[in-house]
XYZ file of N, CA and C in Angstrom:
351
model
N -124.472 -11.397 -5.323
C -124.362 -10.188 -4.559
C -123.329 -9.277 -5.257
N -123.680 -8.015 -5.415
C -122.768 -7.085 -6.058
C -121.762 -6.558 -5.045
N -120.572 -6.313 -5.519
C -119.501 -5.774 -4.669
C -119.210 -4.349 -5.105
N -118.923 -3.500 -4.169
C -118.575 -2.121 -4.481
C -117.062 -2.031 -4.677
N -116.630 -2.295 -5.897
C -115.223 -2.256 -6.238
C -114.958 -0.926 -6.946
N -113.975 -0.166 -6.491
C -113.709 1.108 -7.153
C -113.191 0.894 -8.575
N -113.717 1.635 -9.492
C -113.323 1.515 -10.893
C -112.457 2.718 -11.237
N -111.219 2.461 -11.634
C -110.287 3.538 -11.946
C -109.988 3.594 -13.442
N -110.764 2.896 -14.239
C -110.478 2.829 -15.664
C -111.015 4.041 -16.415
N -112.106 4.615 -15.957
C -112.704 5.799 -16.581
C -112.960 5.613 -18.072
N -113.483 4.453 -18.440
C -113.890 4.216 -19.819
C -112.767 3.831 -20.763
N -111.590 3.561 -20.252
C -110.472 3.193 -21.108
C -110.272 1.675 -21.059
N -109.795 1.133 -22.158
C -109.591 -0.309 -22.225
C -108.322 -0.699 -21.467
N -108.223 -1.959 -21.142
C -107.075 -2.459 -20.390
C -105.787 -2.345 -21.204
N -105.886 -2.565 -22.506
C -104.707 -2.440 -23.359
C -104.188 -1.016 -23.419
N -105.099 -0.061 -23.482
C -104.709 1.346 -23.502
C -104.011 1.722 -22.195
N -104.562 1.291 -21.067
C -103.982 1.628 -19.773
C -102.604 0.988 -19.600
N -102.442 -0.245 -20.068
C -101.140 -0.904 -19.971
C -100.101 -0.177 -20.825
N -100.499 0.224 -22.024
C -99.584 0.951 -22.889
C -99.225 2.312 -22.297
N -100.190 2.974 -21.690
C -99.945 4.252 -21.028
C -98.950 4.083 -19.885
N -99.145 3.050 -19.077
C -98.238 2.781 -17.964
C -96.822 2.487 -18.461
N -96.717 1.682 -19.489
C -95.405 1.341 -20.032
C -94.683 2.572 -20.559
N -95.416 3.453 -21.224
C -94.818 4.674 -21.746
C -94.353 5.611 -20.643
N -95.168 5.760 -19.606
C -94.788 6.636 -18.498
C -93.597 6.083 -17.726
N -93.566 4.772 -17.510
C -92.436 4.164 -16.807
C -91.169 4.304 -17.636
N -91.261 4.119 -18.937
C -90.102 4.280 -19.816
C -89.577 5.706 -19.759
N -90.473 6.690 -19.802
C -90.057 8.086 -19.728
C -89.450 8.418 -18.371
N -90.046 7.909 -17.300
C -89.520 8.182 -15.963
C -88.120 7.618 -15.795
N -87.911 6.381 -16.212
C -86.596 5.771 -16.058
C -85.577 6.382 -17.011
N -86.022 6.862 -18.155
C -85.110 7.468 -19.119
C -84.710 8.881 -18.743
N -85.696 9.707 -18.372
C -85.431 11.119 -18.067
C -85.249 11.384 -16.572
N -85.632 10.431 -15.726
C -85.538 10.500 -14.271
C -86.468 11.528 -13.645
N -87.337 12.155 -14.431
C -88.280 13.129 -13.895
C -89.384 13.356 -14.926
N -90.656 13.248 -14.506
C -91.769 13.544 -15.388
C -92.820 14.333 -14.625
N -93.632 15.088 -15.359
C -94.764 15.812 -14.792
C -96.026 15.180 -15.348
N -96.900 14.730 -14.473
C -98.118 14.044 -14.878
C -99.191 14.285 -13.827
N -100.357 13.696 -14.028
C -101.417 13.847 -13.033
C -101.136 12.958 -11.832
N -101.773 13.285 -10.727
C -101.532 12.543 -9.495
C -101.979 11.085 -9.612
N -103.099 10.863 -10.274
C -103.612 9.501 -10.406
C -102.654 8.627 -11.223
N -102.125 9.171 -12.317
C -101.188 8.402 -13.133
C -99.886 8.149 -12.384
N -99.426 9.132 -11.631
C -98.186 8.977 -10.879
C -98.327 7.890 -9.824
N -99.452 7.876 -9.125
C -99.668 6.851 -8.114
C -99.818 5.473 -8.746
N -100.282 5.448 -9.996
C -100.470 4.175 -10.689
C -99.143 3.576 -11.157
N -98.187 4.413 -11.602
C -96.938 3.884 -12.154
C -95.805 3.818 -11.144
N -95.959 4.430 -9.977
C -94.882 4.438 -8.988
C -94.427 3.030 -8.593
N -95.332 2.113 -8.225
C -94.849 0.775 -7.854
C -94.238 0.004 -9.022
N -94.681 0.284 -10.231
C -94.121 -0.409 -11.397
C -92.679 0.035 -11.624
N -92.437 1.347 -11.529
C -91.084 1.867 -11.721
C -90.137 1.343 -10.644
N -90.627 1.267 -9.423
C -89.780 0.753 -8.347
C -89.472 -0.726 -8.551
N -90.422 -1.460 -9.113
C -90.177 -2.870 -9.406
C -89.102 -3.026 -10.479
N -89.102 -2.140 -11.492
C -88.086 -2.209 -12.540
C -86.694 -1.951 -11.961
N -86.596 -1.010 -11.015
C -85.303 -0.736 -10.395
C -84.869 -1.918 -9.538
N -85.811 -2.558 -8.873
C -85.489 -3.746 -8.086
C -85.006 -4.870 -8.988
N -85.623 -5.013 -10.169
C -85.129 -5.984 -11.142
C -83.687 -5.657 -11.522
N -83.405 -4.374 -11.723
C -82.048 -3.971 -12.082
C -81.048 -4.302 -10.991
N -81.460 -4.182 -9.746
C -80.566 -4.488 -8.638
C -80.268 -5.978 -8.551
N -81.244 -6.823 -8.898
C -80.991 -8.264 -8.834
C -80.039 -8.704 -9.945
N -80.211 -8.133 -11.134
C -79.250 -8.360 -12.209
C -79.268 -9.726 -12.851
N -80.278 -10.536 -12.618
C -80.323 -11.857 -13.223
C -80.819 -11.768 -14.664
N -80.652 -12.834 -15.386
C -81.102 -12.881 -16.769
C -82.623 -12.778 -16.844
N -83.312 -13.436 -15.932
C -84.766 -13.379 -15.934
C -85.272 -11.963 -15.651
N -84.648 -11.265 -14.711
C -85.076 -9.899 -14.420
C -84.773 -8.976 -15.593
N -83.682 -9.225 -16.302
C -83.373 -8.419 -17.491
C -84.428 -8.649 -18.578
N -84.861 -9.877 -18.746
C -85.886 -10.169 -19.750
C -87.234 -9.564 -19.366
N -87.570 -9.613 -18.072
C -88.819 -9.007 -17.617
C -88.806 -7.498 -17.834
N -87.669 -6.857 -17.577
C -87.554 -5.418 -17.789
C -87.645 -5.076 -19.266
N -86.968 -5.834 -20.109
C -87.027 -5.590 -21.551
C -88.424 -5.828 -22.109
N -89.179 -6.734 -21.501
C -90.536 -7.000 -21.958
C -91.481 -5.866 -21.589
N -91.175 -5.113 -20.538
C -92.080 -4.054 -20.087
C -91.698 -2.689 -20.647
N -90.412 -2.360 -20.611
C -89.944 -1.044 -21.041
C -89.884 -1.013 -22.568
N -90.285 0.119 -23.152
C -90.336 0.232 -24.611
C -88.946 0.324 -25.249
N -87.999 1.028 -24.633
C -86.701 1.276 -25.246
C -85.615 0.426 -24.597
N -84.771 -0.163 -25.423
C -83.702 -1.018 -24.923
C -82.639 -0.212 -24.189
N -82.418 1.053 -24.615
C -81.437 1.910 -23.945
C -81.847 2.211 -22.515
N -83.143 2.336 -22.283
C -83.636 2.609 -20.931
C -83.426 1.384 -20.042
N -83.651 0.203 -20.592
C -83.422 -1.026 -19.821
C -81.948 -1.171 -19.462
N -81.058 -0.821 -20.385
C -79.633 -0.860 -20.087
C -79.281 0.137 -19.004
N -79.924 1.301 -19.026
C -79.675 2.315 -18.003
C -80.107 1.817 -16.622
N -81.218 1.085 -16.575
C -81.697 0.543 -15.299
C -80.656 -0.400 -14.709
N -80.078 -1.259 -15.528
C -79.141 -2.258 -15.027
C -77.740 -1.698 -14.807
N -77.347 -0.678 -15.569
C -75.992 -0.150 -15.439
C -75.909 0.986 -14.420
N -76.731 2.022 -14.580
C -76.621 3.213 -13.741
C -77.495 3.146 -12.489
N -78.787 2.896 -12.682
C -79.718 2.987 -11.556
C -79.488 1.887 -10.528
N -79.121 0.702 -10.968
C -78.870 -0.394 -10.021
C -77.680 -0.067 -9.123
N -76.646 0.569 -9.670
C -75.492 0.951 -8.861
C -75.835 2.108 -7.920
N -76.653 3.042 -8.403
C -77.021 4.197 -7.590
C -77.830 3.784 -6.362
N -78.722 2.807 -6.529
C -79.612 2.400 -5.445
C -79.191 1.072 -4.799
N -77.928 0.714 -4.909
C -77.473 -0.569 -4.365
C -77.645 -0.637 -2.849
N -77.445 0.480 -2.155
C -77.543 0.486 -0.696
C -78.942 0.824 -0.204
N -79.821 1.212 -1.084
C -81.162 1.642 -0.690
C -82.117 0.452 -0.749
N -82.975 0.334 0.262
C -83.860 -0.827 0.368
C -85.250 -0.570 -0.194
N -85.431 0.467 -0.965
C -86.735 0.782 -1.532
C -86.970 2.276 -1.474
N -88.105 2.722 -1.996
C -88.408 4.146 -2.004
C -87.526 4.908 -2.972
N -87.540 4.487 -4.230
C -86.665 5.094 -5.226
C -87.285 6.311 -5.887
N -88.575 6.562 -5.669
C -89.261 7.669 -6.337
C -89.810 8.651 -5.312
N -90.040 9.878 -5.782
C -90.606 10.940 -4.947
C -91.700 11.637 -5.751
N -92.842 11.879 -5.101
C -93.940 12.604 -5.724
C -94.026 13.979 -5.072
N -93.922 15.030 -5.898
C -94.024 16.406 -5.421
C -95.225 17.054 -6.078
N -96.131 17.606 -5.276
C -97.336 18.215 -5.824
C -97.009 19.566 -6.453
N -97.655 19.849 -7.579
C -97.514 21.107 -8.296
C -98.868 21.815 -8.327
N -98.942 22.910 -9.083
C -100.201 23.633 -9.222
C -101.201 22.821 -10.035
N -102.464 23.184 -9.910
C -103.499 22.521 -10.682
C -103.356 22.876 -12.154
N -103.715 21.952 -13.027
C -103.631 22.183 -14.460
C -104.659 23.233 -14.857
N -104.308 24.103 -15.767
C -105.150 25.232 -16.128
C -106.452 24.811 -16.796
N -106.404 23.864 -17.703
C -107.576 23.520 -18.488
C -108.688 22.851 -17.713
N -108.354 21.835 -16.930
C -109.402 21.052 -16.259
C -109.211 20.959 -14.748
N -108.282 21.721 -14.189
C -108.042 21.770 -12.742
C -107.632 20.401 -12.177
N -106.947 19.604 -12.979
C -106.454 18.314 -12.501
C -105.225 18.543 -11.633
N -105.070 17.748 -10.599
C -103.918 17.903 -9.709
C -102.684 17.317 -10.386
N -101.686 18.170 -10.576
C -100.462 17.776 -11.262
C -99.360 17.526 -10.238
N -98.515 16.548 -10.527
C -97.390 16.207 -9.668
C -96.145 16.003 -10.512
N -95.015 16.091 -9.844
C -93.743 15.762 -10.472
C -93.270 14.472 -9.850
N -93.086 13.470 -10.675
C -92.597 12.170 -10.225
C -91.134 12.069 -10.646
N -90.251 11.880 -9.666
C -88.818 11.856 -9.973
C -88.138 10.736 -9.195
N -86.987 10.355 -9.702
C -86.164 9.377 -9.012
C -85.335 10.087 -7.972
N -85.235 9.515 -6.782
C -84.453 10.099 -5.697
C -82.975 9.970 -6.028
N -82.217 10.985 -5.762
C -80.773 10.961 -6.071
C -79.999 10.175 -5.055
């Protein structure tokens, strides 16, 4: 029996999508604000929040998991040094999605994904 499972890959390979996610999460944690499409923002939001949660725990295993996912070592250090202290009292919800105007070329819905101060 066939199942109606929504496909969000749009013809892209799993390796490409994983690399895209890793790059966007690295940029978000490094710059604390990115502009991207709504679909990509919704896709990377839980991953970025998980990286901040790893930073809050501060264990060796969480540091290794963060270093394995994030492309730049400086960004991983920032997660454990700055962001973990900033969100120490917060129990989740570290990111905010703000809708922007539609993109000119293809009318894609654009959003700004940022870390909450």
